[in-house]
Amino acid sequence: MTATMTDAPPPAAPKARGEAGKRSGRSLGQILMIVAGALLLVAAVRVITGADQLTSEGQVGAALGLAVPIGLAGLAGLWSERAGVVNIGLEGMMILGTFGAGWVGWQTNPWLGLLCGIGFGVLGGLVHAVATITFGVDHIVSGVAVNLLALGATQYLAKLFFAEGKPAEAGGNPKQSPPVDSLPHVTVPGLSDGLQTVQNHHWFLVSDLAGIIGGLITDLSVVTILAVLLFAGSWWLLWRTSFGLRLRSCGENPVAAESLGVNVYQYKYMAVAVSGGLAGLGGAFLALVTSHTYLEGQTGGRGYIGLAAMIFGNWRPGGLAMGAGLFGYSDALQLRNGGTTVHALLLLLVVLLVVLAGWKLYRSAVWQGAVSLLVGGLVLAWYLLTDEVPSDFVGATPYVVTLLVLSLSAQRLRMPKADGMRYRKGQGK
């Protein structure tokens, strides 16, 4: 994710859009085949194990709600790092967003709370931008400082604004704000009930599709819809416009971009400010949609998991969305169903490890293929000899999934060449 901090410019100019797309992108047909294969595999595991919750409407809806703040944090990191600024401070910017949304949302209405959450995140992003872009502070050091400052500031402000007087009478205390009114939710009328009926028949693949689609169209928060639009808009803006080409050139080779007339400082500032706003929106989602109140520590490391999802997605919105969905799904599975349903995932993991081993052996990576087969055999033995995953391991499921997908995807990653490097105007002259 990060590059070695150095003042030397990267050696090559950014590649043309078409050439970069050939190197790092997948065709639509390949993506659809991967999705179809994953769906067939999950449907087969559901039928074999009887774990009908794997593709239920409730499971998919819960996974979507848990994936949104992770996805927004990852999208925030993508904007920043595509411009060449490593943003470890996403967690702190999300914390600022939760406080801003809870504080203003309680005093006025949730819509203003949402805007204030974004604004607080932008403020955190600008602090990071001033430190890294203007003063050349190490990006990691600045990000850690933003996280610490955000945590300390919100703890102090919560004690100041929520502990005494009317806030305390309304349910506030030093660790949480009074309750905030709910934002609107959307359900497609008629279709949701029909899909639930089909899901309850537990037909192979058909019921799985019904459960997944039902979860995606039932009781959706307007912030979830906004997040989907932001993903699509970010892809179009960064990869289909001249603005996006200039911004990405700042993350690939700022010296070459400067020689072509790009104001590198301006684009980096814009990217980090947008990054802070998106992280703040993720925090506002937690405060206004997930819990309807600001709670101390409610981000729970989602800023860091968002960074992991961004890396898994190879610094692209589509892959990032898949990564966020995977982390949200694993989190929802352990929260809703406990060790019995998580146990069914062991069989799914066995199949994935066998497929990975076959691919590695086909690519003549004998050692890696043998290790994958060995681990797959151990997991299969675990599945056959037990009926339930221990509760301690169930709670760690999302984090284990995070480490697993990062280790499996590490070989195909390509981050922006100038990501994390210090830049000074005119340094190439």
Tab-separated table of C-alpha atoms in Angstrom:
chain	number	residue	atom	x	y	z
A	1	MET	CA	0.000	0.000	0.000
A	2	THR	CA	2.768	2.370	0.753
A	3	ALA	CA	5.915	3.243	-1.056
A	4	THR	CA	9.318	3.942	0.434
A	5	MET	CA	9.396	7.637	1.291
A	6	THR	CA	11.865	9.388	-0.967
A	7	ASP	CA	12.264	12.709	-2.702
A	8	ALA	CA	13.362	11.116	-5.979
A	9	PRO	CA	10.747	11.163	-8.744
A	10	PRO	CA	9.564	7.882	-10.260
A	11	PRO	CA	11.444	6.995	-13.405
A	12	ALA	CA	8.683	6.736	-15.971
A	13	ALA	CA	5.793	8.859	-17.163
A	14	PRO	CA	2.245	7.569	-16.665
A	15	LYS	CA	1.006	5.153	-19.279
A	16	ALA	CA	-1.822	5.916	-21.622
A	17	ARG	CA	-5.316	5.026	-20.497
A	18	GLY	CA	-5.741	2.111	-22.868
A	19	GLU	CA	-2.394	0.542	-21.981
A	20	ALA	CA	-3.079	0.816	-18.252
A	21	GLY	CA	-6.491	-0.755	-18.733
A	22	LYS	CA	-4.955	-3.759	-20.492
A	23	ARG	CA	-2.470	-4.261	-17.708
A	24	SER	CA	-4.720	-3.992	-14.651
A	25	GLY	CA	-8.352	-4.383	-15.710
A	26	ARG	CA	-10.586	-7.406	-16.316
A	27	SER	CA	-13.168	-7.647	-19.082
A	28	LEU	CA	-16.878	-7.594	-18.283
A	29	GLY	CA	-17.148	-11.213	-19.398
A	30	GLN	CA	-14.459	-12.316	-16.959
A	31	ILE	CA	-16.112	-10.455	-14.090
A	32	LEU	CA	-19.503	-12.014	-14.865
A	33	MET	CA	-17.937	-15.483	-14.998
A	34	ILE	CA	-16.302	-14.948	-11.605
A	35	VAL	CA	-19.585	-13.739	-10.083
A	36	ALA	CA	-21.541	-16.634	-11.608
A	37	GLY	CA	-18.980	-19.159	-10.391
A	38	ALA	CA	-19.034	-17.716	-6.873
A	39	LEU	CA	-22.844	-17.805	-6.803
A	40	LEU	CA	-22.952	-21.453	-7.942
A	41	LEU	CA	-20.374	-22.393	-5.337
A	42	VAL	CA	-22.214	-20.676	-2.473
A	43	ALA	CA	-25.531	-22.206	-3.605
A	44	ALA	CA	-23.958	-25.668	-3.643
A	45	VAL	CA	-22.493	-25.194	-0.161
A	46	ARG	CA	-25.888	-24.016	1.115
A	47	VAL	CA	-27.607	-27.151	-0.216
A	48	ILE	CA	-24.917	-29.524	1.090
A	49	THR	CA	-24.686	-28.016	4.574
A	50	GLY	CA	-28.296	-26.895	4.999
A	51	ALA	CA	-27.116	-23.420	6.062
A	52	ASP	CA	-29.982	-21.540	4.402
A	53	GLN	CA	-28.902	-18.251	5.991
A	54	LEU	CA	-25.917	-18.056	3.625
A	55	THR	CA	-28.002	-16.386	0.908
A	56	SER	CA	-31.058	-15.202	2.827
A	57	GLU	CA	-32.536	-11.751	2.363
A	58	GLY	CA	-31.679	-10.791	5.932
A	59	GLN	CA	-28.073	-11.941	5.565
A	60	VAL	CA	-27.564	-9.993	2.314
A	61	GLY	CA	-29.259	-6.882	3.716
A	62	ALA	CA	-27.114	-6.979	6.847
A	63	ALA	CA	-23.979	-7.549	4.756
A	64	LEU	CA	-24.820	-4.536	2.593
A	65	GLY	CA	-25.285	-2.338	5.659
A	66	LEU	CA	-21.943	-3.456	7.084
A	67	ALA	CA	-20.177	-3.117	3.729
A	68	VAL	CA	-21.192	0.511	3.065
A	69	PRO	CA	-18.951	2.233	5.679
A	70	ILE	CA	-16.047	-0.069	4.752
A	71	GLY	CA	-16.590	0.657	1.071
A	72	LEU	CA	-16.770	4.410	1.625
A	73	ALA	CA	-13.537	4.293	3.645
A	74	GLY	CA	-11.892	2.309	0.864
A	75	LEU	CA	-13.182	4.732	-1.786
A	76	ALA	CA	-11.772	7.575	0.296
A	77	GLY	CA	-8.379	5.874	0.313
A	78	LEU	CA	-8.608	5.271	-3.437
A	79	TRP	CA	-9.119	8.980	-4.197
A	80	SER	CA	-6.199	9.976	-2.018
A	81	GLU	CA	-3.751	7.317	-3.162
A	82	ARG	CA	-4.584	7.752	-6.836
A	83	ALA	CA	-3.263	11.297	-6.369
A	84	GLY	CA	-0.138	9.985	-4.622
A	85	VAL	CA	-1.040	10.624	-0.967
A	86	VAL	CA	-1.176	7.648	1.385
A	87	ASN	CA	-4.078	8.142	3.785
A	88	ILE	CA	-3.663	6.099	6.957
A	89	GLY	CA	-5.832	8.729	8.683
A	90	LEU	CA	-9.099	7.321	7.301
A	91	GLU	CA	-10.046	5.911	10.697
A	92	GLY	CA	-9.692	9.349	12.309
A	93	MET	CA	-11.693	11.017	9.536
A	94	MET	CA	-14.459	8.458	10.038
A	95	ILE	CA	-14.411	9.203	13.776
A	96	LEU	CA	-14.824	12.905	13.010
A	97	GLY	CA	-17.723	12.036	10.710
A	98	THR	CA	-19.496	10.025	13.415
A	99	PHE	CA	-19.210	12.877	15.905
A	100	GLY	CA	-20.265	15.592	13.452
A	101	ALA	CA	-23.279	13.586	12.301
A	102	GLY	CA	-24.374	12.688	15.847
A	103	TRP	CA	-23.887	16.180	17.254
A	104	VAL	CA	-25.578	18.211	14.516
A	105	GLY	CA	-28.113	15.480	13.685
A	106	TRP	CA	-29.413	15.470	17.254
A	107	GLN	CA	-29.701	19.267	17.414
A	108	THR	CA	-31.294	19.778	13.990
A	109	ASN	CA	-32.189	16.900	11.649
A	110	PRO	CA	-30.377	13.866	10.197
A	111	TRP	CA	-29.897	15.491	6.777
A	112	LEU	CA	-27.870	18.329	8.251
A	113	GLY	CA	-26.112	15.763	10.415
A	114	LEU	CA	-25.132	13.889	7.256
A	115	LEU	CA	-23.697	17.062	5.701
A	116	CYS	CA	-21.870	17.918	8.910
A	117	GLY	CA	-20.367	14.426	9.066
A	118	ILE	CA	-18.996	14.930	5.553
A	119	GLY	CA	-17.722	18.385	6.503
A	120	PHE	CA	-15.913	17.112	9.590
A	121	GLY	CA	-14.278	14.453	7.434
A	122	VAL	CA	-13.175	17.089	4.910
A	123	LEU	CA	-11.621	19.040	7.786
A	124	GLY	CA	-9.607	15.980	8.802
A	125	GLY	CA	-8.573	15.453	5.185
A	126	LEU	CA	-7.354	19.037	4.874
A	127	VAL	CA	-5.236	18.647	8.016
A	128	HIS	CA	-3.614	15.605	6.429
A	129	ALA	CA	-3.183	17.464	3.120
A	130	VAL	CA	-1.480	20.464	4.717
A	131	ALA	CA	0.920	18.215	6.616
A	132	THR	CA	1.856	15.941	3.715
A	133	ILE	CA	1.542	18.144	0.614
A	134	THR	CA	2.551	21.587	1.903
A	135	PHE	CA	5.010	20.657	4.649
A	136	GLY	CA	6.207	17.300	3.290
A	137	VAL	CA	5.532	15.331	6.472
A	138	ASP	CA	5.843	11.559	6.135
A	139	HIS	CA	2.394	10.310	5.032
A	140	ILE	CA	2.256	7.496	7.572
A	141	VAL	CA	3.252	9.770	10.460
A	142	SER	CA	0.663	12.360	9.446
A	143	GLY	CA	-2.080	9.727	9.107
A	144	VAL	CA	-1.375	8.270	12.542
A	145	ALA	CA	-1.390	11.804	13.984
A	146	VAL	CA	-4.796	12.505	12.403
A	147	ASN	CA	-6.170	9.305	13.957
A	148	LEU	CA	-4.900	10.243	17.402
A	149	LEU	CA	-6.061	13.864	17.133
A	150	ALA	CA	-9.530	12.843	15.956
A	151	LEU	CA	-9.934	10.338	18.770
A	152	GLY	CA	-8.791	12.788	21.441
A	153	ALA	CA	-10.804	15.709	20.057
A	154	THR	CA	-14.074	13.771	19.803
A	155	GLN	CA	-13.683	12.323	23.296
A	156	TYR	CA	-13.170	15.822	24.691
A	157	LEU	CA	-16.052	17.332	22.692
A	158	ALA	CA	-18.403	14.502	23.656
A	159	LYS	CA	-17.749	15.178	27.340
A	160	LEU	CA	-18.259	18.882	26.697
A	161	PHE	CA	-21.499	18.692	24.686
A	162	PHE	CA	-23.263	15.463	25.753
A	163	ALA	CA	-22.577	15.007	29.480
A	164	GLU	CA	-24.550	17.811	31.165
A	165	GLY	CA	-27.839	19.680	30.846
A	166	LYS	CA	-30.341	18.903	28.085
A	167	PRO	CA	-28.132	16.409	26.237
A	168	ALA	CA	-27.876	14.247	29.363
A	169	GLU	CA	-31.623	14.518	29.923
A	170	ALA	CA	-32.218	13.390	26.313
A	171	GLY	CA	-30.031	10.311	26.751
A	172	GLY	CA	-26.540	11.683	26.138
A	173	ASN	CA	-23.452	10.928	28.188
A	174	PRO	CA	-19.675	11.388	27.802
A	175	LYS	CA	-19.511	8.435	25.419
A	176	GLN	CA	-22.588	8.943	23.248
A	177	SER	CA	-24.945	11.548	21.842
A	178	PRO	CA	-28.731	11.633	22.310
A	179	PRO	CA	-30.672	9.634	19.674
A	180	VAL	CA	-30.970	11.068	16.151
A	181	ASP	CA	-34.056	10.768	13.934
A	182	SER	CA	-33.910	8.147	11.190
A	183	LEU	CA	-33.135	8.839	7.544
A	184	PRO	CA	-35.621	7.470	4.954
A	185	HIS	CA	-35.449	3.843	3.796
A	186	VAL	CA	-36.570	2.479	0.427
A	187	THR	CA	-38.213	-0.859	-0.418
A	188	VAL	CA	-39.416	-1.927	-3.871
A	189	PRO	CA	-43.134	-2.627	-3.233
A	190	GLY	CA	-44.523	-6.019	-4.270
A	191	LEU	CA	-41.257	-7.396	-5.594
A	192	SER	CA	-39.724	-7.867	-2.139
A	193	ASP	CA	-42.603	-10.071	-0.919
A	194	GLY	CA	-42.526	-12.210	-4.051
A	195	LEU	CA	-38.795	-12.782	-3.783
A	196	GLN	CA	-39.178	-13.765	-0.115
A	197	THR	CA	-41.700	-16.439	-1.112
A	198	VAL	CA	-39.314	-17.871	-3.716
A	199	GLN	CA	-36.454	-17.813	-1.204
A	200	ASN	CA	-38.480	-19.807	1.340
A	201	HIS	CA	-38.765	-22.738	-1.118
A	202	HIS	CA	-34.965	-23.249	-0.860
A	203	TRP	CA	-34.580	-24.193	-4.523
A	204	PHE	CA	-31.014	-24.570	-5.767
A	205	LEU	CA	-29.714	-21.314	-7.248
A	206	VAL	CA	-33.218	-19.870	-7.844
A	207	SER	CA	-33.884	-19.297	-4.147
A	208	ASP	CA	-30.326	-18.071	-3.701
A	209	LEU	CA	-30.818	-15.454	-6.416
A	210	ALA	CA	-34.153	-14.445	-4.879
A	211	GLY	CA	-32.560	-13.984	-1.453
A	212	ILE	CA	-29.669	-11.946	-2.805
A	213	ILE	CA	-31.840	-9.680	-4.956
A	214	GLY	CA	-34.347	-9.305	-2.120
A	215	GLY	CA	-31.613	-8.182	0.253
A	216	LEU	CA	-30.480	-5.572	-2.272
A	217	ILE	CA	-33.913	-3.975	-2.737
A	218	THR	CA	-35.507	-4.264	0.723
A	219	ASP	CA	-35.275	-1.590	3.440
A	220	LEU	CA	-32.394	0.275	1.791
A	221	SER	CA	-31.157	3.462	3.430
A	222	VAL	CA	-30.878	6.490	1.164
A	223	VAL	CA	-27.223	6.699	2.223
A	224	THR	CA	-26.666	3.208	0.810
A	225	ILE	CA	-28.093	4.346	-2.525
A	226	LEU	CA	-25.887	7.443	-2.353
A	227	ALA	CA	-22.846	5.238	-1.726
A	228	VAL	CA	-23.595	3.147	-4.831
A	229	LEU	CA	-23.891	6.325	-6.910
A	230	LEU	CA	-20.596	7.589	-5.485
A	231	PHE	CA	-18.838	4.394	-6.546
A	232	ALA	CA	-20.198	4.665	-10.079
A	233	GLY	CA	-19.471	8.395	-10.217
A	234	SER	CA	-15.908	7.923	-8.954
A	235	TRP	CA	-15.202	5.298	-11.611
A	236	TRP	CA	-16.525	7.558	-14.371
A	237	LEU	CA	-14.780	10.670	-13.090
A	238	LEU	CA	-11.379	9.077	-12.472
A	239	TRP	CA	-11.202	6.813	-15.539
A	240	ARG	CA	-13.354	8.516	-18.165
A	241	THR	CA	-12.619	12.244	-17.846
A	242	SER	CA	-9.615	14.493	-18.386
A	243	PHE	CA	-9.895	15.577	-14.738
A	244	GLY	CA	-9.433	11.991	-13.606
A	245	LEU	CA	-6.509	11.459	-15.983
A	246	ARG	CA	-4.728	14.510	-14.550
A	247	LEU	CA	-5.440	13.445	-10.972
A	248	ARG	CA	-4.140	9.915	-11.573
A	249	SER	CA	-1.056	11.297	-13.308
A	250	CYS	CA	-0.211	13.063	-10.028
A	251	GLY	CA	-0.077	9.659	-8.361
A	252	GLU	CA	1.926	8.025	-11.152
A	253	ASN	CA	4.501	10.702	-11.972
A	254	PRO	CA	3.904	14.224	-10.608
A	255	VAL	CA	7.031	15.593	-12.325
A	256	ALA	CA	5.771	14.511	-15.740
A	257	ALA	CA	2.301	15.849	-14.889
A	258	GLU	CA	3.794	19.207	-13.906
A	259	SER	CA	5.709	19.383	-17.203
A	260	LEU	CA	2.353	19.064	-19.008
A	261	GLY	CA	0.855	21.997	-17.105
A	262	VAL	CA	-0.993	20.122	-14.334
A	263	ASN	CA	-1.169	21.967	-11.012
A	264	VAL	CA	-0.094	18.982	-8.926
A	265	TYR	CA	-0.617	20.662	-5.540
A	266	GLN	CA	-4.173	21.628	-6.462
A	267	TYR	CA	-5.136	18.130	-7.605
A	268	LYS	CA	-3.570	16.501	-4.549
A	269	TYR	CA	-5.440	18.874	-2.234
A	270	MET	CA	-8.731	18.188	-4.022
A	271	ALA	CA	-8.185	14.426	-3.851
A	272	VAL	CA	-7.363	14.377	-0.133
A	273	ALA	CA	-10.299	16.691	0.665
A	274	VAL	CA	-12.663	14.376	-1.245
A	275	SER	CA	-11.037	11.458	0.566
A	276	GLY	CA	-11.809	13.052	3.931
A	277	GLY	CA	-15.400	13.780	2.893
A	278	LEU	CA	-16.008	10.185	1.813
A	279	ALA	CA	-14.520	8.849	5.049
A	280	GLY	CA	-16.679	11.315	6.988
A	281	LEU	CA	-19.728	10.042	5.079
A	282	GLY	CA	-18.802	6.499	6.126
A	283	GLY	CA	-18.668	7.662	9.731
A	284	ALA	CA	-21.990	9.490	9.354
A	285	PHE	CA	-23.532	6.254	8.063
A	286	LEU	CA	-22.514	4.516	11.286
A	287	ALA	CA	-23.975	7.303	13.429
A	288	LEU	CA	-27.207	7.938	11.487
A	289	VAL	CA	-28.107	4.595	9.884
A	290	THR	CA	-26.479	1.818	11.879
A	291	SER	CA	-27.036	3.096	15.432
A	292	HIS	CA	-28.931	6.461	15.210
A	293	THR	CA	-26.476	7.947	17.683
A	294	TYR	CA	-22.824	8.839	18.032
A	295	LEU	CA	-20.964	6.237	20.114
A	296	GLU	CA	-17.359	6.377	21.204
A	297	GLY	CA	-15.356	3.767	19.311
A	298	GLN	CA	-18.168	2.865	16.913
A	299	THR	CA	-15.883	2.909	13.839
A	300	GLY	CA	-14.265	-0.282	15.151
A	301	GLY	CA	-11.268	-0.149	12.805
A	302	ARG	CA	-13.373	0.101	9.647
A	303	GLY	CA	-11.022	2.729	8.267
A	304	TYR	CA	-8.202	0.180	8.282
A	305	ILE	CA	-10.417	-2.562	6.840
A	306	GLY	CA	-11.424	-0.079	4.121
A	307	LEU	CA	-7.750	0.304	3.247
A	308	ALA	CA	-7.471	-3.485	3.029
A	309	ALA	CA	-10.500	-3.572	0.710
A	310	MET	CA	-8.899	-0.888	-1.464
A	311	ILE	CA	-5.698	-2.949	-1.766
A	312	PHE	CA	-7.710	-6.101	-2.510
A	313	GLY	CA	-9.457	-4.156	-5.283
A	314	ASN	CA	-6.107	-3.087	-6.771
A	315	TRP	CA	-6.889	0.610	-6.320
A	316	ARG	CA	-9.980	0.374	-8.565
A	317	PRO	CA	-13.652	0.982	-7.570
A	318	GLY	CA	-15.029	-2.329	-8.874
A	319	GLY	CA	-12.545	-4.511	-7.039
A	320	LEU	CA	-12.902	-2.322	-3.957
A	321	ALA	CA	-16.680	-2.844	-3.965
A	322	MET	CA	-16.165	-6.615	-4.149
A	323	GLY	CA	-13.694	-6.494	-1.265
A	324	ALA	CA	-15.992	-4.369	0.902
A	325	GLY	CA	-18.878	-6.724	0.136
A	326	LEU	CA	-16.783	-9.736	1.150
A	327	PHE	CA	-15.776	-8.161	4.466
A	328	GLY	CA	-19.336	-7.005	5.156
A	329	TYR	CA	-20.704	-10.462	4.359
A	330	SER	CA	-18.292	-12.250	6.691
A	331	ASP	CA	-19.026	-9.756	9.466
A	332	ALA	CA	-22.793	-10.124	9.041
A	333	LEU	CA	-22.499	-13.913	9.011
A	334	GLN	CA	-20.770	-14.084	12.371
A	335	LEU	CA	-23.014	-11.430	13.952
A	336	ARG	CA	-26.310	-12.977	12.808
A	337	ASN	CA	-25.679	-16.705	12.867
A	338	GLY	CA	-22.728	-17.583	15.100
A	339	GLY	CA	-20.559	-20.672	14.829
A	340	THR	CA	-22.981	-23.058	13.055
A	341	THR	CA	-23.284	-21.077	9.818
A	342	VAL	CA	-19.658	-19.940	9.899
A	343	HIS	CA	-18.841	-23.668	10.069
A	344	ALA	CA	-20.417	-24.053	6.613
A	345	LEU	CA	-17.910	-21.560	5.257
A	346	LEU	CA	-15.125	-24.021	6.047
A	347	LEU	CA	-16.355	-26.218	3.201
A	348	LEU	CA	-16.383	-23.200	0.905
A	349	LEU	CA	-12.837	-22.406	1.983
A	350	VAL	CA	-11.752	-25.965	1.168
A	351	VAL	CA	-13.042	-25.633	-2.402
A	352	LEU	CA	-11.337	-22.250	-2.861
A	353	LEU	CA	-8.018	-23.602	-1.567
A	354	VAL	CA	-8.209	-26.611	-3.911
A	355	VAL	CA	-8.954	-24.326	-6.868
A	356	LEU	CA	-6.067	-22.074	-5.844
A	357	ALA	CA	-3.750	-25.090	-5.568
A	358	GLY	CA	-4.750	-26.270	-9.022
A	359	TRP	CA	-4.072	-22.829	-10.472
A	360	LYS	CA	-0.674	-22.581	-8.781
A	361	LEU	CA	0.324	-26.040	-9.994
A	362	TYR	CA	-0.805	-25.144	-13.507
A	363	ARG	CA	1.431	-22.064	-13.305
A	364	SER	CA	4.325	-24.283	-12.131
A	365	ALA	CA	4.281	-22.752	-8.647
A	366	VAL	CA	4.697	-26.198	-7.057
A	367	TRP	CA	5.584	-25.045	-3.544
A	368	GLN	CA	2.643	-22.644	-3.271
A	369	GLY	CA	0.274	-25.232	-4.742
A	370	ALA	CA	1.413	-27.871	-2.255
A	371	VAL	CA	0.937	-25.483	0.674
A	372	SER	CA	-2.585	-24.641	-0.528
A	373	LEU	CA	-3.448	-28.340	-0.773
A	374	LEU	CA	-2.060	-28.990	2.708
A	375	VAL	CA	-4.054	-26.130	4.237
A	376	GLY	CA	-7.149	-27.266	2.335
A	377	GLY	CA	-6.751	-30.782	3.773
A	378	LEU	CA	-6.448	-29.420	7.307
A	379	VAL	CA	-9.555	-27.239	6.881
A	380	LEU	CA	-11.479	-30.220	5.457
A	381	ALA	CA	-10.504	-32.288	8.492
A	382	TRP	CA	-11.671	-29.459	10.749
A	383	TYR	CA	-15.014	-29.361	8.914
A	384	LEU	CA	-15.579	-33.116	9.064
A	385	LEU	CA	-14.579	-33.534	12.717
A	386	THR	CA	-16.567	-30.619	14.179
A	387	ASP	CA	-20.132	-29.304	14.080
A	388	GLU	CA	-19.514	-25.699	15.099
A	389	VAL	CA	-16.745	-23.122	14.998
A	390	PRO	CA	-15.624	-21.926	18.483
A	391	SER	CA	-17.108	-18.585	19.471
A	392	ASP	CA	-13.689	-16.937	19.876
A	393	PHE	CA	-12.808	-17.734	16.265
A	394	VAL	CA	-16.275	-16.668	15.030
A	395	GLY	CA	-15.690	-13.143	16.324
A	396	ALA	CA	-12.418	-12.955	14.430
A	397	THR	CA	-13.977	-14.076	11.110
A	398	PRO	CA	-13.926	-10.648	9.363
A	399	TYR	CA	-10.287	-10.084	10.274
A	400	VAL	CA	-9.251	-13.582	9.203
A	401	VAL	CA	-11.006	-12.988	5.882
A	402	THR	CA	-9.153	-9.660	5.569
A	403	LEU	CA	-5.761	-11.335	6.010
A	404	LEU	CA	-6.689	-14.245	3.743
A	405	VAL	CA	-7.840	-12.212	0.756
A	406	LEU	CA	-4.869	-9.870	1.025
A	407	SER	CA	-2.435	-12.787	1.048
A	408	LEU	CA	-4.138	-14.393	-1.968
A	409	SER	CA	-4.292	-11.176	-3.988
A	410	ALA	CA	-0.866	-9.757	-3.109
A	411	GLN	CA	0.866	-10.987	-6.267
A	412	ARG	CA	-1.346	-9.086	-8.710
A	413	LEU	CA	-1.312	-5.698	-6.988
A	414	ARG	CA	-0.028	-2.555	-8.646
A	415	MET	CA	-0.284	0.646	-6.635
A	416	PRO	CA	0.296	4.122	-8.138
A	417	LYS	CA	4.039	4.528	-8.743
A	418	ALA	CA	4.396	7.798	-6.820
A	419	ASP	CA	2.096	6.784	-3.963
A	420	GLY	CA	3.546	8.100	-0.706
A	421	MET	CA	6.435	9.997	-2.302
A	422	ARG	CA	7.179	13.576	-1.332
A	423	TYR	CA	6.712	16.061	-4.142
A	424	ARG	CA	8.036	19.605	-4.500
A	425	LYS	CA	7.133	21.900	-7.361
A	426	GLY	CA	9.929	22.107	-9.910
A	427	GLN	CA	11.914	19.209	-8.440
A	428	GLY	CA	12.439	17.671	-11.878
A	429	LYS	CA	14.262	20.709	-13.263
